[in-house]
Amino acid sequence: MTLRNTVTATATALVVGSFAIGASAESLRLGTEGAYPPFNFIESDGTITGFDVEIGLELCARIGAECEVVAQDWDGIIPGLLANKYDFIIASMFITEERKKQVDFSEPYYLAAMTHVVPKGSDITEFSNDALADKVIGAQAGTTQADFIEAMYPDADIRLYPTQDEVNLDMASGRIDMQVGDFLPMLDWTKKSDDGACCELSGEPITDPAFVGEGVGIALRQEDDDLRERLNAALKEIRADGTYKTINDKYFDVDVYTMK
């Protein structure tokens, strides 16, 4: 697998890689965010990588496609798909009924849960609206985590941010009292990063299907039935032959497909 990278820092959508598998291959564009480690992020040399990207590129190889990776800000990621900026999205997107009104999804490629994150030593131990009415709570805008805190904590001071990195920065700096994020990235941030050492996961994982949906899927335009089925077949193939596990184990200590 060879990545060729050309990054333009001022562009909203950055073309940052391609997967070379032959001149006659079908050309597709894979949309991702590029700001959500360890699932998708941009290395210091401009390479976009992460679990989402590696899975996506492997699926491209299995369906015989040459895939260009396009990074897009989260708040424009579904509009970008609908505007044909890319052909599918693999960016840790929860499959929800609301999103199904705009796009179709593949079968889940990993399971989904959210979590509360609080500073170490915090007195926050109860997660009701009454208990958190005077607290500042953060999440990334346009996400199911944002939907969750707005629905569950209407009396709190809600702060929404363009990227997860910005939520983490304010959390580490003490500008917010709690955040809600995806379980696996938050576990990774609190256990493996210097700034994340400020904080810890708290409470039970949030698995309400009203917010986390049916899992995490690849989003496609609703008319692209053939591409969806080809990606589903390729996903089954990489699960069966161990390729998925090899990629999974580079990033996680559990199988994120089963959360075991």
CSV table of C-alpha atoms in Angstrom, one decimal:
chain,number,residue,atom,x,y,z
A,1,MET,CA,0.0,0.0,0.0
A,2,THR,CA,1.6,3.3,-1.1
A,3,LEU,CA,0.4,6.7,-0.1
A,4,ARG,CA,1.2,9.8,-2.2
A,5,ASN,CA,0.5,13.0,-0.3
A,6,THR,CA,-0.2,16.6,-1.5
A,7,VAL,CA,-1.5,18.9,1.2
A,8,THR,CA,-2.8,22.4,0.8
A,9,ALA,CA,-3.2,23.9,4.2
A,10,THR,CA,-5.7,26.6,3.3
A,11,ALA,CA,-8.1,24.4,1.5
A,12,THR,CA,-11.3,23.2,3.2
A,13,ALA,CA,-11.0,19.8,1.6
A,14,LEU,CA,-7.5,18.5,1.4
A,15,VAL,CA,-6.5,15.8,-1.0
A,16,VAL,CA,-3.9,13.9,1.0
A,17,GLY,CA,-3.4,10.5,-0.5
A,18,SER,CA,-4.0,7.9,-3.1
A,19,PHE,CA,-3.9,4.1,-3.3
A,20,ALA,CA,-2.1,2.9,-6.4
A,21,ILE,CA,-3.3,-0.5,-7.7
A,22,GLY,CA,-3.0,-0.1,-11.5
A,23,ALA,CA,-3.9,2.3,-14.2
A,24,SER,CA,-7.1,0.5,-15.3
A,25,ALA,CA,-8.6,0.5,-11.8
A,26,GLU,CA,-11.8,2.2,-11.0
A,27,SER,CA,-11.2,5.6,-9.4
A,28,LEU,CA,-13.0,6.5,-6.2
A,29,ARG,CA,-12.7,9.2,-3.6
A,30,LEU,CA,-12.8,8.3,0.1
A,31,GLY,CA,-13.9,11.1,2.4
A,32,THR,CA,-12.7,11.4,6.0
A,33,GLU,CA,-12.2,14.1,8.6
A,34,GLY,CA,-8.5,13.8,9.4
A,35,ALA,CA,-8.9,15.2,12.9
A,36,TYR,CA,-10.1,12.3,15.0
A,37,PRO,CA,-7.2,10.2,16.2
A,38,PRO,CA,-6.7,7.2,16.3
A,39,PHE,CA,-9.5,6.8,13.7
A,40,ASN,CA,-8.4,9.4,11.2
A,41,PHE,CA,-5.6,12.0,11.5
A,42,ILE,CA,-2.9,13.8,9.6
A,43,GLU,CA,0.7,13.0,10.4
A,44,SER,CA,3.4,15.7,10.6
A,45,ASP,CA,4.5,14.9,7.1
A,46,GLY,CA,1.0,15.4,5.7
A,47,THR,CA,0.0,11.7,5.5
A,48,ILE,CA,-3.5,11.0,6.4
A,49,THR,CA,-3.9,7.7,8.3
A,50,GLY,CA,-5.7,6.0,11.2
A,51,PHE,CA,-8.0,3.0,11.6
A,52,ASP,CA,-10.7,4.4,9.4
A,53,VAL,CA,-8.3,5.3,6.6
A,54,GLU,CA,-6.5,1.9,6.6
A,55,ILE,CA,-9.8,0.0,6.6
A,56,GLY,CA,-11.1,2.2,3.8
A,57,LEU,CA,-8.0,1.7,1.7
A,58,GLU,CA,-8.1,-2.0,2.2
A,59,LEU,CA,-11.7,-2.1,1.1
A,60,CYS,CA,-10.8,-0.1,-2.0
A,61,ALA,CA,-8.1,-2.7,-2.8
A,62,ARG,CA,-10.6,-5.5,-2.4
A,63,ILE,CA,-13.1,-4.0,-4.8
A,64,GLY,CA,-10.4,-3.1,-7.3
A,65,ALA,CA,-10.6,0.6,-6.9
A,66,GLU,CA,-7.9,3.3,-6.8
A,67,CYS,CA,-9.0,5.5,-3.9
A,68,GLU,CA,-8.0,9.1,-3.3
A,69,VAL,CA,-8.4,10.2,0.3
A,70,VAL,CA,-10.0,13.6,0.8
A,71,ALA,CA,-10.1,15.3,4.2
A,72,GLN,CA,-13.2,17.4,5.0
A,73,ASP,CA,-14.2,19.3,8.1
A,74,TRP,CA,-16.8,17.4,10.0
A,75,ASP,CA,-19.6,19.9,9.7
A,76,GLY,CA,-19.5,19.7,5.9
A,77,ILE,CA,-18.8,16.0,5.5
A,78,ILE,CA,-22.3,14.8,4.5
A,79,PRO,CA,-22.9,17.9,2.3
A,80,GLY,CA,-19.6,17.1,0.6
A,81,LEU,CA,-20.7,13.6,-0.2
A,82,LEU,CA,-24.0,14.8,-1.6
A,83,ALA,CA,-22.1,17.4,-3.6
A,84,ASN,CA,-20.0,14.6,-5.2
A,85,LYS,CA,-16.7,15.8,-3.6
A,86,TYR,CA,-16.1,12.1,-2.7
A,87,ASP,CA,-17.9,8.8,-3.2
A,88,PHE,CA,-18.1,7.5,0.3
A,89,ILE,CA,-17.3,8.5,3.9
A,90,ILE,CA,-15.4,6.5,6.3
A,91,ALA,CA,-15.0,8.7,9.4
A,92,SER,CA,-16.4,6.9,12.4
A,93,MET,CA,-19.9,8.0,11.6
A,94,PHE,CA,-22.7,6.5,13.8
A,95,ILE,CA,-25.5,5.0,11.8
A,96,THR,CA,-28.6,7.0,12.9
A,97,GLU,CA,-32.2,7.4,11.7
A,98,GLU,CA,-31.6,11.1,11.2
A,99,ARG,CA,-28.6,10.6,9.0
A,100,LYS,CA,-30.4,7.9,7.0
A,101,LYS,CA,-32.7,10.6,5.8
A,102,GLN,CA,-29.7,12.0,3.8
A,103,VAL,CA,-27.4,9.0,3.1
A,104,ASP,CA,-27.2,5.3,3.1
A,105,PHE,CA,-24.8,3.2,5.1
A,106,SER,CA,-22.8,0.0,4.8
A,107,GLU,CA,-23.0,-2.7,7.4
A,108,PRO,CA,-21.3,-1.5,10.6
A,109,TYR,CA,-17.6,-1.8,10.5
A,110,TYR,CA,-17.3,-1.3,14.3
A,111,LEU,CA,-19.6,-1.0,17.3
A,112,ALA,CA,-20.4,2.4,18.9
A,113,ALA,CA,-20.5,3.7,22.4
A,114,MET,CA,-20.0,7.1,24.0
A,115,THR,CA,-18.6,8.1,27.4
A,116,HIS,CA,-18.4,11.0,29.9
A,117,VAL,CA,-15.0,12.4,30.5
A,118,VAL,CA,-14.2,14.4,33.6
A,119,PRO,CA,-11.0,15.7,35.3
A,120,LYS,CA,-9.2,13.3,37.6
A,121,GLY,CA,-10.5,14.0,41.1
A,122,SER,CA,-13.7,15.6,39.8
A,123,ASP,CA,-16.8,15.7,42.1
A,124,ILE,CA,-19.0,14.8,39.1
A,125,THR,CA,-20.3,11.3,39.8
A,126,GLU,CA,-24.0,11.7,38.8
A,127,PHE,CA,-25.0,12.3,35.3
A,128,SER,CA,-28.5,13.8,35.6
A,129,ASN,CA,-29.6,17.2,34.3
A,130,ASP,CA,-30.1,18.4,37.9
A,131,ALA,CA,-26.6,17.3,39.0
A,132,LEU,CA,-25.0,19.0,36.0
A,133,ALA,CA,-27.2,22.1,35.8
A,134,ASP,CA,-24.3,24.5,36.7
A,135,LYS,CA,-21.6,22.7,34.8
A,136,VAL,CA,-19.9,23.5,31.5
A,137,ILE,CA,-20.2,20.5,29.2
A,138,GLY,CA,-18.4,20.2,25.8
A,139,ALA,CA,-18.7,18.1,22.7
A,140,GLN,CA,-17.8,18.3,19.0
A,141,ALA,CA,-20.5,20.1,17.0
A,142,GLY,CA,-22.6,18.2,14.5
A,143,THR,CA,-22.1,14.8,16.3
A,144,THR,CA,-24.3,12.4,18.2
A,145,GLN,CA,-22.3,13.5,21.3
A,146,ALA,CA,-23.6,17.0,20.8
A,147,ASP,CA,-27.1,15.7,20.3
A,148,PHE,CA,-26.8,13.8,23.5
A,149,ILE,CA,-25.6,16.6,25.8
A,150,GLU,CA,-28.2,19.0,24.3
A,151,ALA,CA,-31.0,16.5,24.9
A,152,MET,CA,-29.8,15.2,28.3
A,153,TYR,CA,-28.4,18.4,29.9
A,154,PRO,CA,-30.6,21.3,28.8
A,155,ASP,CA,-29.8,23.3,32.0
A,156,ALA,CA,-26.0,23.0,31.6
A,157,ASP,CA,-23.7,25.5,29.8
A,158,ILE,CA,-23.2,23.6,26.5
A,159,ARG,CA,-20.1,24.4,24.5
A,160,LEU,CA,-19.8,22.9,21.0
A,161,TYR,CA,-16.5,22.9,19.0
A,162,PRO,CA,-15.5,22.4,15.4
A,163,THR,CA,-13.1,19.5,16.1
A,164,GLN,CA,-12.6,16.9,18.8
A,165,ASP,CA,-9.0,18.2,19.3
A,166,GLU,CA,-10.5,21.6,20.4
A,167,VAL,CA,-12.8,19.9,22.9
A,168,ASN,CA,-9.8,18.0,24.3
A,169,LEU,CA,-7.8,21.2,24.5
A,170,ASP,CA,-10.4,23.0,26.6
A,171,MET,CA,-10.9,20.0,28.7
A,172,ALA,CA,-7.2,19.7,29.5
A,173,SER,CA,-7.1,23.5,30.1
A,174,GLY,CA,-9.9,23.4,32.6
A,175,ARG,CA,-12.3,25.5,30.6
A,176,ILE,CA,-15.0,22.8,30.6
A,177,ASP,CA,-16.1,20.6,33.5
A,178,MET,CA,-17.0,17.5,31.4
A,179,GLN,CA,-17.2,16.3,27.9
A,180,VAL,CA,-19.0,13.5,26.1
A,181,GLY,CA,-17.1,11.8,23.3
A,182,ASP,CA,-16.8,8.4,21.5
A,183,PHE,CA,-15.7,5.8,23.9
A,184,LEU,CA,-12.6,4.5,22.1
A,185,PRO,CA,-11.0,7.8,21.1
A,186,MET,CA,-11.6,9.1,24.7
A,187,LEU,CA,-10.0,6.0,26.2
A,188,ASP,CA,-7.0,6.5,23.8
A,189,TRP,CA,-6.7,10.2,24.7
A,190,THR,CA,-6.9,9.7,28.5
A,191,LYS,CA,-4.5,6.7,28.5
A,192,LYS,CA,-1.9,7.5,25.8
A,193,SER,CA,-1.6,11.3,25.5
A,194,ASP,CA,0.1,13.9,27.7
A,195,ASP,CA,-2.8,16.3,27.7
A,196,GLY,CA,-5.3,13.5,28.2
A,197,ALA,CA,-3.6,12.5,31.5
A,198,CYS,CA,-5.7,15.3,33.1
A,199,CYS,CA,-8.8,13.3,32.8
A,200,GLU,CA,-10.6,10.0,33.0
A,201,LEU,CA,-13.7,8.2,31.8
A,202,SER,CA,-16.6,8.2,34.2
A,203,GLY,CA,-19.9,6.4,34.5
A,204,GLU,CA,-21.2,3.6,32.4
A,205,PRO,CA,-20.7,3.6,28.6
A,206,ILE,CA,-23.5,5.4,26.8
A,207,THR,CA,-25.1,2.8,24.4
A,208,ASP,CA,-28.6,4.2,23.9
A,209,PRO,CA,-29.5,3.4,20.3
A,210,ALA,CA,-31.3,6.7,20.1
A,211,PHE,CA,-27.9,8.4,20.1
A,212,VAL,CA,-25.3,5.7,19.1
A,213,GLY,CA,-27.5,4.1,16.4
A,214,GLU,CA,-26.7,0.7,15.0
A,215,GLY,CA,-22.9,1.0,15.0
A,216,VAL,CA,-20.4,2.9,12.8
A,217,GLY,CA,-20.8,2.6,9.1
A,218,ILE,CA,-19.6,3.9,5.8
A,219,ALA,CA,-21.9,6.6,4.4
A,220,LEU,CA,-22.8,6.6,0.7
A,221,ARG,CA,-25.2,8.5,-1.5
A,222,GLN,CA,-28.6,6.8,-1.5
A,223,GLU,CA,-28.5,5.9,-5.2
A,224,ASP,CA,-25.1,4.1,-4.9
A,225,ASP,CA,-26.5,0.6,-4.0
A,226,ASP,CA,-23.9,-1.3,-6.1
A,227,LEU,CA,-21.0,0.4,-4.3
A,228,ARG,CA,-22.6,-0.2,-0.9
A,229,GLU,CA,-23.0,-3.9,-1.6
A,230,ARG,CA,-19.4,-4.2,-2.9
A,231,LEU,CA,-18.0,-2.6,0.2
A,232,ASN,CA,-20.2,-4.8,2.4
A,233,ALA,CA,-18.8,-7.9,0.7
A,234,ALA,CA,-15.2,-6.6,1.0
A,235,LEU,CA,-15.8,-5.9,4.7
A,236,LYS,CA,-16.9,-9.5,5.2
A,237,GLU,CA,-13.8,-10.7,3.4
A,238,ILE,CA,-11.3,-8.8,5.5
A,239,ARG,CA,-13.0,-9.9,8.7
A,240,ALA,CA,-12.8,-13.5,7.5
A,241,ASP,CA,-9.2,-13.5,6.4
A,242,GLY,CA,-7.7,-11.7,9.4
A,243,THR,CA,-6.8,-8.4,7.6
A,244,TYR,CA,-9.3,-6.5,9.7
A,245,LYS,CA,-7.7,-7.9,12.9
A,246,THR,CA,-4.2,-6.9,11.7
A,247,ILE,CA,-5.3,-3.3,11.2
A,248,ASN,CA,-7.4,-3.3,14.4
A,249,ASP,CA,-4.5,-4.5,16.5
A,250,LYS,CA,-2.3,-1.6,15.4
A,251,TYR,CA,-4.7,0.8,17.2
A,252,PHE,CA,-6.7,-1.0,19.8
A,253,ASP,CA,-6.4,-3.6,22.6
A,254,VAL,CA,-9.9,-4.9,21.9
A,255,ASP,CA,-11.7,-6.0,18.7
A,256,VAL,CA,-13.7,-2.9,17.9
A,257,TYR,CA,-16.0,-4.9,15.7
A,258,THR,CA,-17.3,-6.8,18.7
A,259,MET,CA,-16.0,-4.7,21.6
A,260,LYS,CA,-14.5,-7.8,23.1
